[in-house]
């Protein structure tokens, strides 16, 4: 396997392993700091896998570097919408969580329910923008790291230090 075949694979792996966890993790922190509710851990893991797969696919294309920032911003916008929609049984996608059959006005006790602060849209926008910038910077650093030649190279006698 030649050195030319290794670099795109290293770049793809670096971008996938950096973009997914970083974008979703920072997006989740931004969402919580803005007053949102975190979805279940399984949803977070699924979003990490989805963003990582998307990033791995895009890293194979020869795109200008400014697209990393645009893609990071788009991912943060999508994550905001997904985190809002998938925020658990009380989220907009699951409105029937408090639905009681046969009663026109459900009387549900909410003594153990958590009280959350109202969402401040300014804080939410600023934190998601910060998450987008931080994600883009970390992905570009990962691409730069992946472009460096590996420290080990294969010789006919086995592995040697370069």
PDB file of C-alpha atoms in Angstrom:
ATOM      1  CA  UNK A   1       0.000   0.000   0.000  1.00  0.00           C
ATOM      2  CA  UNK A   2       1.521   3.287  -1.070  1.00  0.00           C
ATOM      3  CA  UNK A   3       1.818   6.458   0.942  1.00  0.00           C
ATOM      4  CA  UNK A   4      -0.742   8.142  -1.318  1.00  0.00           C
ATOM      5  CA  UNK A   5      -3.420   5.648  -0.291  1.00  0.00           C
ATOM      6  CA  UNK A   6      -2.683   6.035   3.415  1.00  0.00           C
ATOM      7  CA  UNK A   7      -3.119   9.820   3.661  1.00  0.00           C
ATOM      8  CA  UNK A   8      -6.792   9.964   2.532  1.00  0.00           C
ATOM      9  CA  UNK A   9      -7.631   7.143   4.941  1.00  0.00           C
ATOM     10  CA  UNK A  10      -5.840   8.876   7.792  1.00  0.00           C
ATOM     11  CA  UNK A  11      -7.636  12.124   6.942  1.00  0.00           C
ATOM     12  CA  UNK A  12     -11.009  10.387   6.805  1.00  0.00           C
ATOM     13  CA  UNK A  13     -10.424   8.641  10.130  1.00  0.00           C
ATOM     14  CA  UNK A  14      -9.154  11.824  11.780  1.00  0.00           C
ATOM     15  CA  UNK A  15     -12.119  13.862  10.570  1.00  0.00           C
ATOM     16  CA  UNK A  16     -14.678  11.194  11.517  1.00  0.00           C
ATOM     17  CA  UNK A  17     -13.204  10.622  14.972  1.00  0.00           C
ATOM     18  CA  UNK A  18     -12.950  14.343  15.642  1.00  0.00           C
ATOM     19  CA  UNK A  19     -16.056  15.809  14.017  1.00  0.00           C
ATOM     20  CA  UNK A  20     -18.733  13.515  15.435  1.00  0.00           C
ATOM     21  CA  UNK A  21     -17.899  13.566  19.138  1.00  0.00           C
ATOM     22  CA  UNK A  22     -16.738  17.195  19.087  1.00  0.00           C
ATOM     23  CA  UNK A  23     -19.717  18.634  17.215  1.00  0.00           C
ATOM     24  CA  UNK A  24     -22.321  16.652  19.135  1.00  0.00           C
ATOM     25  CA  UNK A  25     -20.618  17.080  22.507  1.00  0.00           C
ATOM     26  CA  UNK A  26     -20.137  20.828  22.139  1.00  0.00           C
ATOM     27  CA  UNK A  27     -23.609  21.165  20.603  1.00  0.00           C
ATOM     28  CA  UNK A  28     -25.114  19.348  23.576  1.00  0.00           C
ATOM     29  CA  UNK A  29     -23.249  21.584  26.024  1.00  0.00           C
ATOM     30  CA  UNK A  30     -24.381  24.654  24.067  1.00  0.00           C
ATOM     31  CA  UNK A  31     -27.941  23.394  24.070  1.00  0.00           C
ATOM     32  CA  UNK A  32     -27.945  22.788  27.820  1.00  0.00           C
ATOM     33  CA  UNK A  33     -26.286  26.154  28.574  1.00  0.00           C
ATOM     34  CA  UNK A  34     -28.961  27.833  26.475  1.00  0.00           C
ATOM     35  CA  UNK A  35     -31.698  26.305  28.625  1.00  0.00           C
ATOM     36  CA  UNK A  36     -32.501  23.236  26.540  1.00  0.00           C
ATOM     37  CA  UNK A  37     -33.025  19.698  27.768  1.00  0.00           C
ATOM     38  CA  UNK A  38     -30.632  16.873  26.934  1.00  0.00           C
ATOM     39  CA  UNK A  39     -32.039  13.861  25.098  1.00  0.00           C
ATOM     40  CA  UNK A  40     -31.272  10.318  26.275  1.00  0.00           C
ATOM     41  CA  UNK A  41     -27.716   8.967  25.945  1.00  0.00           C
ATOM     42  CA  UNK A  42     -28.746   6.563  23.177  1.00  0.00           C
ATOM     43  CA  UNK A  43     -29.915   9.493  21.061  1.00  0.00           C
ATOM     44  CA  UNK A  44     -26.614  11.290  21.697  1.00  0.00           C
ATOM     45  CA  UNK A  45     -24.641   8.213  20.607  1.00  0.00           C
ATOM     46  CA  UNK A  46     -26.762   7.866  17.483  1.00  0.00           C
ATOM     47  CA  UNK A  47     -26.173  11.534  16.624  1.00  0.00           C
ATOM     48  CA  UNK A  48     -22.411  11.092  17.140  1.00  0.00           C
ATOM     49  CA  UNK A  49     -22.423   8.131  14.750  1.00  0.00           C
ATOM     50  CA  UNK A  50     -24.511  10.045  12.205  1.00  0.00           C
ATOM     51  CA  UNK A  51     -22.286  13.146  12.268  1.00  0.00           C
ATOM     52  CA  UNK A  52     -19.132  10.996  12.123  1.00  0.00           C
ATOM     53  CA  UNK A  53     -20.419   9.146   9.054  1.00  0.00           C
ATOM     54  CA  UNK A  54     -21.373  12.405   7.375  1.00  0.00           C
ATOM     55  CA  UNK A  55     -17.953  13.910   8.147  1.00  0.00           C
ATOM     56  CA  UNK A  56     -16.142  10.808   6.882  1.00  0.00           C
ATOM     57  CA  UNK A  57     -18.042  11.001   3.604  1.00  0.00           C
ATOM     58  CA  UNK A  58     -17.366  14.708   3.154  1.00  0.00           C
ATOM     59  CA  UNK A  59     -13.679  14.323   3.992  1.00  0.00           C
ATOM     60  CA  UNK A  60     -13.179  12.204   0.860  1.00  0.00           C
ATOM     61  CA  UNK A  61     -14.201  15.141  -1.335  1.00  0.00           C
ATOM     62  CA  UNK A  62     -11.734  17.824  -2.356  1.00  0.00           C
ATOM     63  CA  UNK A  63     -13.473  20.845  -0.867  1.00  0.00           C
ATOM     64  CA  UNK A  64     -12.013  24.246   0.072  1.00  0.00           C
ATOM     65  CA  UNK A  65     -11.136  24.779   3.722  1.00  0.00           C
ATOM     66  CA  UNK A  66     -13.876  27.362   4.304  1.00  0.00           C
ATOM     67  CA  UNK A  67     -16.463  24.609   3.819  1.00  0.00           C
ATOM     68  CA  UNK A  68     -15.413  23.151   7.184  1.00  0.00           C
ATOM     69  CA  UNK A  69     -16.772  26.264   8.894  1.00  0.00           C
ATOM     70  CA  UNK A  70     -19.962  26.289   6.841  1.00  0.00           C
ATOM     71  CA  UNK A  71     -20.524  22.567   7.430  1.00  0.00           C
ATOM     72  CA  UNK A  72     -19.858  23.013  11.152  1.00  0.00           C
ATOM     73  CA  UNK A  73     -22.444  25.790  11.343  1.00  0.00           C
ATOM     74  CA  UNK A  74     -24.976  23.704   9.427  1.00  0.00           C
ATOM     75  CA  UNK A  75     -24.364  20.736  11.714  1.00  0.00           C
ATOM     76  CA  UNK A  76     -24.889  22.924  14.785  1.00  0.00           C
ATOM     77  CA  UNK A  77     -28.186  24.203  13.345  1.00  0.00           C
ATOM     78  CA  UNK A  78     -29.311  20.648  12.621  1.00  0.00           C
ATOM     79  CA  UNK A  79     -28.175  19.501  16.062  1.00  0.00           C
ATOM     80  CA  UNK A  80     -30.141  22.310  17.710  1.00  0.00           C
ATOM     81  CA  UNK A  81     -33.294  21.198  15.929  1.00  0.00           C
ATOM     82  CA  UNK A  82     -32.643  17.507  16.628  1.00  0.00           C
ATOM     83  CA  UNK A  83     -31.761  18.045  20.287  1.00  0.00           C
ATOM     84  CA  UNK A  84     -34.924  20.106  20.722  1.00  0.00           C
ATOM     85  CA  UNK A  85     -37.090  17.534  18.956  1.00  0.00           C
ATOM     86  CA  UNK A  86     -35.561  14.498  20.665  1.00  0.00           C
ATOM     87  CA  UNK A  87     -35.414  15.939  24.185  1.00  0.00           C
ATOM     88  CA  UNK A  88     -37.144  12.945  25.722  1.00  0.00           C
ATOM     89  CA  UNK A  89     -40.753  12.082  26.382  1.00  0.00           C
ATOM     90  CA  UNK A  90     -41.719  15.724  26.885  1.00  0.00           C
ATOM     91  CA  UNK A  91     -40.167  16.839  23.570  1.00  0.00           C
ATOM     92  CA  UNK A  92     -42.139  17.965  20.522  1.00  0.00           C
ATOM     93  CA  UNK A  93     -41.789  14.592  18.773  1.00  0.00           C
ATOM     94  CA  UNK A  94     -43.398  12.818  21.721  1.00  0.00           C
ATOM     95  CA  UNK A  95     -46.372  15.008  22.666  1.00  0.00           C
ATOM     96  CA  UNK A  96     -48.439  11.993  23.711  1.00  0.00           C
ATOM     97  CA  UNK A  97     -46.257  11.340  26.763  1.00  0.00           C
ATOM     98  CA  UNK A  98     -48.716  13.184  28.993  1.00  0.00           C
ATOM     99  CA  UNK A  99     -51.769  11.998  27.075  1.00  0.00           C
ATOM    100  CA  UNK A 100     -54.459  10.305  29.135  1.00  0.00           C
ATOM    101  CA  UNK A 101     -57.134   8.358  27.281  1.00  0.00           C
ATOM    102  CA  UNK A 102     -60.752   9.110  28.100  1.00  0.00           C
ATOM    103  CA  UNK A 103     -60.112  12.423  29.845  1.00  0.00           C
ATOM    104  CA  UNK A 104     -60.515  15.700  28.003  1.00  0.00           C
ATOM    105  CA  UNK A 105     -58.214  17.616  30.346  1.00  0.00           C
ATOM    106  CA  UNK A 106     -55.516  15.411  31.795  1.00  0.00           C
ATOM    107  CA  UNK A 107     -54.792  15.921  35.462  1.00  0.00           C
ATOM    108  CA  UNK A 108     -51.250  14.655  35.852  1.00  0.00           C
ATOM    109  CA  UNK A 109     -49.221  15.117  38.993  1.00  0.00           C
ATOM    110  CA  UNK A 110     -45.847  16.703  38.224  1.00  0.00           C
ATOM    111  CA  UNK A 111     -44.407  16.717  41.730  1.00  0.00           C
ATOM    112  CA  UNK A 112     -41.204  14.938  40.698  1.00  0.00           C
ATOM    113  CA  UNK A 113     -40.745  16.761  37.404  1.00  0.00           C
ATOM    114  CA  UNK A 114     -37.679  18.905  36.969  1.00  0.00           C
ATOM    115  CA  UNK A 115     -38.153  22.599  36.467  1.00  0.00           C
ATOM    116  CA  UNK A 116     -35.974  24.098  33.748  1.00  0.00           C
ATOM    117  CA  UNK A 117     -35.165  27.715  33.077  1.00  0.00           C
ATOM    118  CA  UNK A 118     -36.798  29.196  29.993  1.00  0.00           C
ATOM    119  CA  UNK A 119     -34.715  29.072  26.843  1.00  0.00           C
ATOM    120  CA  UNK A 120     -32.766  32.276  26.209  1.00  0.00           C
ATOM    121  CA  UNK A 121     -32.423  32.447  22.432  1.00  0.00           C
ATOM    122  CA  UNK A 122     -29.457  34.826  22.542  1.00  0.00           C
ATOM    123  CA  UNK A 123     -27.452  32.509  24.778  1.00  0.00           C
ATOM    124  CA  UNK A 124     -28.531  29.536  22.669  1.00  0.00           C
ATOM    125  CA  UNK A 125     -27.378  31.163  19.413  1.00  0.00           C
ATOM    126  CA  UNK A 126     -24.066  32.342  20.865  1.00  0.00           C
ATOM    127  CA  UNK A 127     -23.253  28.981  22.442  1.00  0.00           C
ATOM    128  CA  UNK A 128     -24.089  27.058  19.259  1.00  0.00           C
ATOM    129  CA  UNK A 129     -21.952  29.501  17.262  1.00  0.00           C
ATOM    130  CA  UNK A 130     -19.097  28.936  19.688  1.00  0.00           C
ATOM    131  CA  UNK A 131     -19.570  25.187  19.337  1.00  0.00           C
ATOM    132  CA  UNK A 132     -19.480  25.515  15.539  1.00  0.00           C
ATOM    133  CA  UNK A 133     -16.248  27.528  15.609  1.00  0.00           C
ATOM    134  CA  UNK A 134     -14.585  25.184  18.116  1.00  0.00           C
ATOM    135  CA  UNK A 135     -15.651  22.128  16.094  1.00  0.00           C
ATOM    136  CA  UNK A 136     -14.310  23.628  12.869  1.00  0.00           C
ATOM    137  CA  UNK A 137     -10.970  24.476  14.491  1.00  0.00           C
ATOM    138  CA  UNK A 138     -10.590  20.996  15.970  1.00  0.00           C
ATOM    139  CA  UNK A 139     -11.464  19.322  12.656  1.00  0.00           C
ATOM    140  CA  UNK A 140      -8.924  21.481  10.802  1.00  0.00           C
ATOM    141  CA  UNK A 141      -6.283  20.580  13.402  1.00  0.00           C
ATOM    142  CA  UNK A 142      -7.135  16.902  12.932  1.00  0.00           C
ATOM    143  CA  UNK A 143      -6.782  17.251   9.151  1.00  0.00           C
ATOM    144  CA  UNK A 144      -3.422  18.970   9.603  1.00  0.00           C
ATOM    145  CA  UNK A 145      -2.302  16.162  11.944  1.00  0.00           C
ATOM    146  CA  UNK A 146      -3.441  13.516   9.467  1.00  0.00           C
ATOM    147  CA  UNK A 147      -1.504  15.188   6.649  1.00  0.00           C
ATOM    148  CA  UNK A 148       1.777  14.791   8.510  1.00  0.00           C
ATOM    149  CA  UNK A 149       3.742  11.752   7.397  1.00  0.00           C
ATOM    150  CA  UNK A 150       3.538   8.858   9.822  1.00  0.00           C
ATOM    151  CA  UNK A 151       6.414   8.477  12.227  1.00  0.00           C
ATOM    152  CA  UNK A 152       6.757   4.817  11.401  1.00  0.00           C
ATOM    153  CA  UNK A 153       7.405   3.612   7.898  1.00  0.00           C
ATOM    154  CA  UNK A 154       7.511   0.110   6.573  1.00  0.00           C
ATOM    155  CA  UNK A 155      10.832  -1.210   5.338  1.00  0.00           C
ATOM    156  CA  UNK A 156      11.675  -4.571   3.908  1.00  0.00           C
ATOM    157  CA  UNK A 157      12.957  -5.728   7.308  1.00  0.00           C
ATOM    158  CA  UNK A 158       9.830  -4.665   9.202  1.00  0.00           C
ATOM    159  CA  UNK A 159       8.935  -1.462  11.003  1.00  0.00           C
ATOM    160  CA  UNK A 160      11.605   1.172  11.373  1.00  0.00           C
ATOM    161  CA  UNK A 161      11.594   4.541  12.990  1.00  0.00           C
ATOM    162  CA  UNK A 162      11.638   7.267  10.346  1.00  0.00           C
TER     163      UNK A 162
END
